[in-house]
Amino acid sequence: MRPRFRVALLAACAASIAVPCYGQTATGTPHLRKQGSATQLIVDGQPFLALTGELGNNTATSLENMQPIWSKLVSGNLNCVLAAVSWAQMEPVEGQYEFALVDGLINEARHNTLKLIFLWFGSWKNGLSSYAPYWVKKDYKRFPRIQLRGGKTMELLSTFGDATRDADARAYRALMRHIKEVDAQQHTVVMMQVENEVGVLRDSRDRSAPANRAFAGPVPKELMDYLQQHQDSLSPELHEVWAAQGFKTSGTWEEVFGPGLPESVEMPIQTKSPPMSAEEHETAWRRLHWPVDEIFMAWHYARFVGKVVSEGKKEYDIPMFVNAWLQQPNHAWPGTYPSGGPVPQVHDVWRAGAPAIDALAPDLYLQYFDEVCARFTRNGNPLFIPETSANAGNVLSAFGKFNAIGFSPFFIERGVGPDTDLAAAYRVVSQLAPAIVAHQGKETMTAVHVNQGDAPLKVKLGGYTLDLSYVGSRVPIAPEPPAAGQPRTPPAQPATQVQPTPQATAILIAAGPDEFYFGAVGGGVRIAFTPLTPGPSIAGLGDVQQGKFVEGGWRDVRQLGGDDTGQGEILTVRPNNVLRVTVYRYE
């Protein structure tokens, strides 16, 4: 029997989302486009969901080293990969650029039908400067380092070195010029990350002589103007800090934002208890500490990186983002994480200082995944996650609930493959991609986590209340081991640690008044429907089809009924499956 196709209204969202077609003539430079409250990455004229992974820092430093990895990436259902480009490797001698590696990576990506996002490891990587060229490192007079309290320096280039900024910007501009020359027609490179996890470590701010002079001077007019123009929409943390000083419209940094790190406080490597209380350990990562120091550094990093981005965009204007090493419970004070990086509390400072940057992105390893995503999507910031763990449930949450542009586990080559939880989640997103992009930024799509043993979760969607509960990987429920795809204890943690409660994650899409698309990972989800609008009060299941989108249309692979649909009364979405469901009402 030939599989049936349903011609969907979603066809305009293009088959290239689910089954990418590369190597074709360009239809437009990659760019960002708004749809409702969402921002989408447009590649070859169509929305592109980046199902990607970031290679290890030095994995892509040779084509030979990459050779056995490409096929593994493809087997894991990736359609994109993040690879670093080192300033030191690209410009080993000042003014002499070497692009053979960049060209080789682009060609190999094309050969394997993958898109690329390059990470520019320029002045900073992980809050330090280990990827700057040797000629930069050894000339510490021309390219100054930061100073810590007490006058100590470290291998961290200062934002107050104009020569550093200009050299970095020249090199990045040369890179973007070359990428345009070799890729402007085929669009293999779809985005760029500029620098990596910038900020000051081991102190709350740079205390070099130029930095101290700037800190003692007035807050720049450009920043004060921005704060006044956006006062009602500032991040609540920044708004609170400014309010505490009476919303001053001018003054020195401390006059406008309060005092900095006290002399009496010694900066630890980690902010554990002590010196923090147990309550502070749980809450301190959500707020600013000695905020003037971090705001001051955020402004100067934004100005520096913004210059680099602006120079690159003069050559090839594709989307460019900056990533953040996040504040976290054991690293809650600025300096225990990079002070001045684009954490959500200072996003407004970054927007004011670097308007050319398209997105501020979290390197998201915290257990508070949904909370961090919510904070990073405030005020319309597009969500791209360049580094994270390979949690299958978080994949669906990112795309279904937070309209993510992309999701990218770090060191992807270590755990990629066809039989992984991540591959299953990427398959679900690919099979639903036209529906996902059609409903991004609207009230017709969400994603939920459902834990074993919890009361049913109620979600209002498409004229119905959906009651969702965890059912594991088989129905009916019986005592059983956790289903494939459950969150697993990281290997570094003790074997005696209590295992997490089994959890399923489902993506829920209301395609019409009585039509839904569902996908699940981690475990099965049982769904009961209750009408919200006047009329017959009982909901029944009409067509229940397991399938996927192919070339923009729904392909019905298997028709379900009987035990698989609770005899038409209750729906079960099994893990790693995609369903199209119609619902009817009766009395």
PDB file of N, CA, C and O in Angstrom, residues 491-535:
ATOM      1  N   PRO A 491      28.568  11.187  33.780  1.00  0.00           N
ATOM      2  CA  PRO A 491      29.582  10.241  34.237  1.00  0.00           C
ATOM      3  C   PRO A 491      30.437  10.759  35.377  1.00  0.00           C
ATOM      4  O   PRO A 491      30.903   9.983  36.193  1.00  0.00           O
ATOM      5  N   ALA A 492      30.635  12.090  35.441  1.00  0.00           N
ATOM      6  CA  ALA A 492      31.515  12.632  36.469  1.00  0.00           C
ATOM      7  C   ALA A 492      30.885  12.591  37.854  1.00  0.00           C
ATOM      8  O   ALA A 492      31.560  12.790  38.851  1.00  0.00           O
ATOM      9  N   GLN A 493      29.587  12.364  37.944  1.00  0.00           N
ATOM     10  CA  GLN A 493      28.916  12.366  39.231  1.00  0.00           C
ATOM     11  C   GLN A 493      29.008  10.996  39.891  1.00  0.00           C
ATOM     12  O   GLN A 493      29.119   9.980  39.207  1.00  0.00           O
ATOM     13  N   PRO A 494      28.935  10.946  41.210  1.00  0.00           N
ATOM     14  CA  PRO A 494      29.063   9.667  41.909  1.00  0.00           C
ATOM     15  C   PRO A 494      27.976   8.690  41.502  1.00  0.00           C
ATOM     16  O   PRO A 494      26.826   9.057  41.280  1.00  0.00           O
ATOM     17  N   ALA A 495      28.349   7.419  41.433  1.00  0.00           N
ATOM     18  CA  ALA A 495      27.391   6.384  41.039  1.00  0.00           C
ATOM     19  C   ALA A 495      26.278   6.222  42.059  1.00  0.00           C
ATOM     20  O   ALA A 495      25.217   5.707  41.742  1.00  0.00           O
ATOM     21  N   THR A 496      26.517   6.665  43.285  1.00  0.00           N
ATOM     22  CA  THR A 496      25.513   6.503  44.331  1.00  0.00           C
ATOM     23  C   THR A 496      24.477   7.619  44.335  1.00  0.00           C
ATOM     24  O   THR A 496      23.548   7.586  45.115  1.00  0.00           O
ATOM     25  N   GLN A 497      24.632   8.595  43.455  1.00  0.00           N
ATOM     26  CA  GLN A 497      23.680   9.699  43.438  1.00  0.00           C
ATOM     27  C   GLN A 497      22.286   9.184  43.095  1.00  0.00           C
ATOM     28  O   GLN A 497      22.111   8.291  42.271  1.00  0.00           O
ATOM     29  N   VAL A 498      21.257   9.807  43.708  1.00  0.00           N
ATOM     30  CA  VAL A 498      19.880   9.422  43.437  1.00  0.00           C
ATOM     31  C   VAL A 498      19.543   9.747  41.981  1.00  0.00           C
ATOM     32  O   VAL A 498      19.821  10.843  41.491  1.00  0.00           O
ATOM     33  N   GLN A 499      18.982   8.787  41.278  1.00  0.00           N
ATOM     34  CA  GLN A 499      18.658   8.983  39.870  1.00  0.00           C
ATOM     35  C   GLN A 499      17.476   9.936  39.734  1.00  0.00           C
ATOM     36  O   GLN A 499      16.560   9.943  40.562  1.00  0.00           O
ATOM     37  N   PRO A 500      17.470  10.758  38.681  1.00  0.00           N
ATOM     38  CA  PRO A 500      16.361  11.690  38.497  1.00  0.00           C
ATOM     39  C   PRO A 500      15.064  10.958  38.210  1.00  0.00           C
ATOM     40  O   PRO A 500      15.054   9.841  37.693  1.00  0.00           O
ATOM     41  N   THR A 501      13.954  11.616  38.535  1.00  0.00           N
ATOM     42  CA  THR A 501      12.644  11.059  38.232  1.00  0.00           C
ATOM     43  C   THR A 501      12.477  10.951  36.723  1.00  0.00           C
ATOM     44  O   THR A 501      12.773  11.898  35.994  1.00  0.00           O
ATOM     45  N   PRO A 502      12.030   9.800  36.212  1.00  0.00           N
ATOM     46  CA  PRO A 502      11.810   9.682  34.763  1.00  0.00           C
ATOM     47  C   PRO A 502      10.912  10.798  34.252  1.00  0.00           C
ATOM     48  O   PRO A 502       9.921  11.170  34.880  1.00  0.00           O
ATOM     49  N   GLN A 503      11.271  11.331  33.101  1.00  0.00           N
ATOM     50  CA  GLN A 503      10.586  12.488  32.552  1.00  0.00           C
ATOM     51  C   GLN A 503      10.397  12.314  31.053  1.00  0.00           C
ATOM     52  O   GLN A 503      11.268  11.794  30.363  1.00  0.00           O
ATOM     53  N   ALA A 504       9.238  12.729  30.577  1.00  0.00           N
ATOM     54  CA  ALA A 504       8.989  12.808  29.146  1.00  0.00           C
ATOM     55  C   ALA A 504       8.825  14.278  28.776  1.00  0.00           C
ATOM     56  O   ALA A 504       8.342  15.079  29.568  1.00  0.00           O
ATOM     57  N   THR A 505       9.250  14.617  27.577  1.00  0.00           N
ATOM     58  CA  THR A 505       9.027  15.960  27.050  1.00  0.00           C
ATOM     59  C   THR A 505       8.242  15.841  25.765  1.00  0.00           C
ATOM     60  O   THR A 505       8.558  15.006  24.902  1.00  0.00           O
ATOM     61  N   ALA A 506       7.217  16.663  25.645  1.00  0.00           N
ATOM     62  CA  ALA A 506       6.368  16.618  24.453  1.00  0.00           C
ATOM     63  C   ALA A 506       6.292  18.000  23.829  1.00  0.00           C
ATOM     64  O   ALA A 506       6.232  19.008  24.533  1.00  0.00           O
ATOM     65  N   ILE A 507       6.282  18.033  22.514  1.00  0.00           N
ATOM     66  CA  ILE A 507       6.017  19.256  21.776  1.00  0.00           C
ATOM     67  C   ILE A 507       4.581  19.182  21.282  1.00  0.00           C
ATOM     68  O   ILE A 507       4.137  18.136  20.776  1.00  0.00           O
ATOM     69  N   LEU A 508       3.823  20.259  21.463  1.00  0.00           N
ATOM     70  CA  LEU A 508       2.382  20.268  21.203  1.00  0.00           C
ATOM     71  C   LEU A 508       2.084  21.405  20.235  1.00  0.00           C
ATOM     72  O   LEU A 508       2.401  22.565  20.504  1.00  0.00           O
ATOM     73  N   ILE A 509       1.432  21.085  19.113  1.00  0.00           N
ATOM     74  CA  ILE A 509       1.140  22.091  18.087  1.00  0.00           C
ATOM     75  C   ILE A 509      -0.332  21.979  17.708  1.00  0.00           C
ATOM     76  O   ILE A 509      -0.802  20.904  17.321  1.00  0.00           O
ATOM     77  N   ALA A 510      -1.057  23.095  17.821  1.00  0.00           N
ATOM     78  CA  ALA A 510      -2.447  23.147  17.371  1.00  0.00           C
ATOM     79  C   ALA A 510      -2.454  23.705  15.957  1.00  0.00           C
ATOM     80  O   ALA A 510      -2.284  24.914  15.750  1.00  0.00           O
ATOM     81  N   ALA A 511      -2.648  22.829  14.967  1.00  0.00           N
ATOM     82  CA  ALA A 511      -2.588  23.238  13.570  1.00  0.00           C
ATOM     83  C   ALA A 511      -3.905  23.795  13.067  1.00  0.00           C
ATOM     84  O   ALA A 511      -3.959  24.429  12.014  1.00  0.00           O
ATOM     85  N   GLY A 512      -4.993  23.562  13.787  1.00  0.00           N
ATOM     86  CA  GLY A 512      -6.314  24.046  13.411  1.00  0.00           C
ATOM     87  C   GLY A 512      -7.251  23.874  14.580  1.00  0.00           C
ATOM     88  O   GLY A 512      -6.844  23.423  15.663  1.00  0.00           O
ATOM     89  N   PRO A 513      -8.538  24.194  14.408  1.00  0.00           N
ATOM     90  CA  PRO A 513      -9.478  24.097  15.528  1.00  0.00           C
ATOM     91  C   PRO A 513      -9.548  22.702  16.153  1.00  0.00           C
ATOM     92  O   PRO A 513      -9.739  22.572  17.355  1.00  0.00           O
ATOM     93  N   ASP A 514      -9.395  21.667  15.341  1.00  0.00           N
ATOM     94  CA  ASP A 514      -9.495  20.297  15.845  1.00  0.00           C
ATOM     95  C   ASP A 514      -8.350  19.421  15.338  1.00  0.00           C
ATOM     96  O   ASP A 514      -8.501  18.205  15.211  1.00  0.00           O
ATOM     97  N   GLU A 515      -7.203  20.024  15.052  1.00  0.00           N
ATOM     98  CA  GLU A 515      -6.083  19.288  14.469  1.00  0.00           C
ATOM     99  C   GLU A 515      -4.807  19.607  15.247  1.00  0.00           C
ATOM    100  O   GLU A 515      -4.509  20.768  15.537  1.00  0.00           O
ATOM    101  N   PHE A 516      -4.040  18.556  15.569  1.00  0.00           N
ATOM    102  CA  PHE A 516      -2.833  18.716  16.370  1.00  0.00           C
ATOM    103  C   PHE A 516      -1.697  17.884  15.787  1.00  0.00           C
ATOM    104  O   PHE A 516      -1.924  16.854  15.143  1.00  0.00           O
ATOM    105  N   TYR A 517      -0.476  18.344  16.080  1.00  0.00           N
ATOM    106  CA  TYR A 517       0.728  17.549  15.860  1.00  0.00           C
ATOM    107  C   TYR A 517       1.441  17.398  17.196  1.00  0.00           C
ATOM    108  O   TYR A 517       1.545  18.351  17.977  1.00  0.00           O
ATOM    109  N   PHE A 518       1.932  16.185  17.465  1.00  0.00           N
ATOM    110  CA  PHE A 518       2.604  15.899  18.725  1.00  0.00           C
ATOM    111  C   PHE A 518       3.892  15.118  18.454  1.00  0.00           C
ATOM    112  O   PHE A 518       3.961  14.289  17.542  1.00  0.00           O
ATOM    113  N   GLY A 519       4.888  15.358  19.287  1.00  0.00           N
ATOM    114  CA  GLY A 519       6.092  14.546  19.304  1.00  0.00           C
ATOM    115  C   GLY A 519       6.574  14.431  20.730  1.00  0.00           C
ATOM    116  O   GLY A 519       6.324  15.320  21.558  1.00  0.00           O
ATOM    117  N   ALA A 520       7.241  13.332  21.069  1.00  0.00           N
ATOM    118  CA  ALA A 520       7.700  13.121  22.446  1.00  0.00           C
ATOM    119  C   ALA A 520       9.061  12.455  22.446  1.00  0.00           C
ATOM    120  O   ALA A 520       9.404  11.690  21.541  1.00  0.00           O
ATOM    121  N   VAL A 521       9.833  12.749  23.490  1.00  0.00           N
ATOM    122  CA  VAL A 521      11.106  12.073  23.734  1.00  0.00           C
ATOM    123  C   VAL A 521      11.210  11.790  25.225  1.00  0.00           C
ATOM    124  O   VAL A 521      10.534  12.410  26.047  1.00  0.00           O
ATOM    125  N   GLY A 522      12.037  10.824  25.569  1.00  0.00           N
ATOM    126  CA  GLY A 522      12.304  10.522  26.971  1.00  0.00           C
ATOM    127  C   GLY A 522      11.349   9.537  27.587  1.00  0.00           C
ATOM    128  O   GLY A 522      11.705   8.810  28.501  1.00  0.00           O
ATOM    129  N   GLY A 523      10.136   9.515  27.130  1.00  0.00           N
ATOM    130  CA  GLY A 523       9.101   8.635  27.653  1.00  0.00           C
ATOM    131  C   GLY A 523       7.815   8.935  26.921  1.00  0.00           C
ATOM    132  O   GLY A 523       7.731   9.892  26.146  1.00  0.00           O
ATOM    133  N   GLY A 524       6.792   8.100  27.162  1.00  0.00           N
ATOM    134  CA  GLY A 524       5.511   8.331  26.524  1.00  0.00           C
ATOM    135  C   GLY A 524       4.695   9.356  27.287  1.00  0.00           C
ATOM    136  O   GLY A 524       4.883   9.592  28.478  1.00  0.00           O
ATOM    137  N   VAL A 525       3.749   9.982  26.573  1.00  0.00           N
ATOM    138  CA  VAL A 525       2.847  10.967  27.164  1.00  0.00           C
ATOM    139  C   VAL A 525       1.422  10.588  26.804  1.00  0.00           C
ATOM    140  O   VAL A 525       1.117  10.337  25.634  1.00  0.00           O
ATOM    141  N   ARG A 526       0.564  10.506  27.814  1.00  0.00           N
ATOM    142  CA  ARG A 526      -0.864  10.240  27.605  1.00  0.00           C
ATOM    143  C   ARG A 526      -1.602  11.570  27.618  1.00  0.00           C
ATOM    144  O   ARG A 526      -1.369  12.410  28.496  1.00  0.00           O
ATOM    145  N   ILE A 527      -2.507  11.781  26.642  1.00  0.00           N
ATOM    146  CA  ILE A 527      -3.206  13.052  26.492  1.00  0.00           C
ATOM    147  C   ILE A 527      -4.708  12.802  26.416  1.00  0.00           C
ATOM    148  O   ILE A 527      -5.182  12.027  25.583  1.00  0.00           O
ATOM    149  N   ALA A 528      -5.441  13.481  27.293  1.00  0.00           N
ATOM    150  CA  ALA A 528      -6.900  13.504  27.244  1.00  0.00           C
ATOM    151  C   ALA A 528      -7.351  14.911  26.876  1.00  0.00           C
ATOM    152  O   ALA A 528      -6.736  15.898  27.301  1.00  0.00           O
ATOM    153  N   PHE A 529      -8.419  15.014  26.085  1.00  0.00           N
ATOM    154  CA  PHE A 529      -8.890  16.297  25.567  1.00  0.00           C
ATOM    155  C   PHE A 529     -10.223  16.667  26.214  1.00  0.00           C
ATOM    156  O   PHE A 529     -11.142  15.843  26.291  1.00  0.00           O
ATOM    157  N   THR A 530     -10.346  17.925  26.634  1.00  0.00           N
ATOM    158  CA  THR A 530     -11.605  18.464  27.149  1.00  0.00           C
ATOM    159  C   THR A 530     -11.910  19.758  26.411  1.00  0.00           C
ATOM    160  O   THR A 530     -11.082  20.676  26.415  1.00  0.00           O
ATOM    161  N   PRO A 531     -13.077  19.878  25.760  1.00  0.00           N
ATOM    162  CA  PRO A 531     -13.395  21.101  25.014  1.00  0.00           C
ATOM    163  C   PRO A 531     -13.472  22.325  25.926  1.00  0.00           C
ATOM    164  O   PRO A 531     -13.929  22.238  27.083  1.00  0.00           O
ATOM    165  N   LEU A 532     -13.021  23.457  25.400  1.00  0.00           N
ATOM    166  CA  LEU A 532     -13.069  24.716  26.137  1.00  0.00           C
ATOM    167  C   LEU A 532     -14.214  25.614  25.690  1.00  0.00           C
ATOM    168  O   LEU A 532     -14.581  26.549  26.401  1.00  0.00           O
ATOM    169  N   THR A 533     -14.758  25.371  24.496  1.00  0.00           N
ATOM    170  CA  THR A 533     -15.774  26.251  23.920  1.00  0.00           C
ATOM    171  C   THR A 533     -17.155  25.616  24.023  1.00  0.00           C
ATOM    172  O   THR A 533     -17.281  24.399  24.196  1.00  0.00           O
ATOM    173  N   PRO A 534     -18.219  26.412  23.902  1.00  0.00           N
ATOM    174  CA  PRO A 534     -19.575  25.855  23.982  1.00  0.00           C
ATOM    175  C   PRO A 534     -19.814  24.805  22.911  1.00  0.00           C
ATOM    176  O   PRO A 534     -19.267  24.879  21.816  1.00  0.00           O
ATOM    177  N   GLY A 535     -20.648  23.832  23.254  1.00  0.00           N
ATOM    178  CA  GLY A 535     -20.957  22.756  22.318  1.00  0.00           C
ATOM    179  C   GLY A 535     -20.876  21.418  23.019  1.00  0.00           C
ATOM    180  O   GLY A 535     -20.816  21.342  24.258  1.00  0.00           O
TER     181      GLY A 535
END
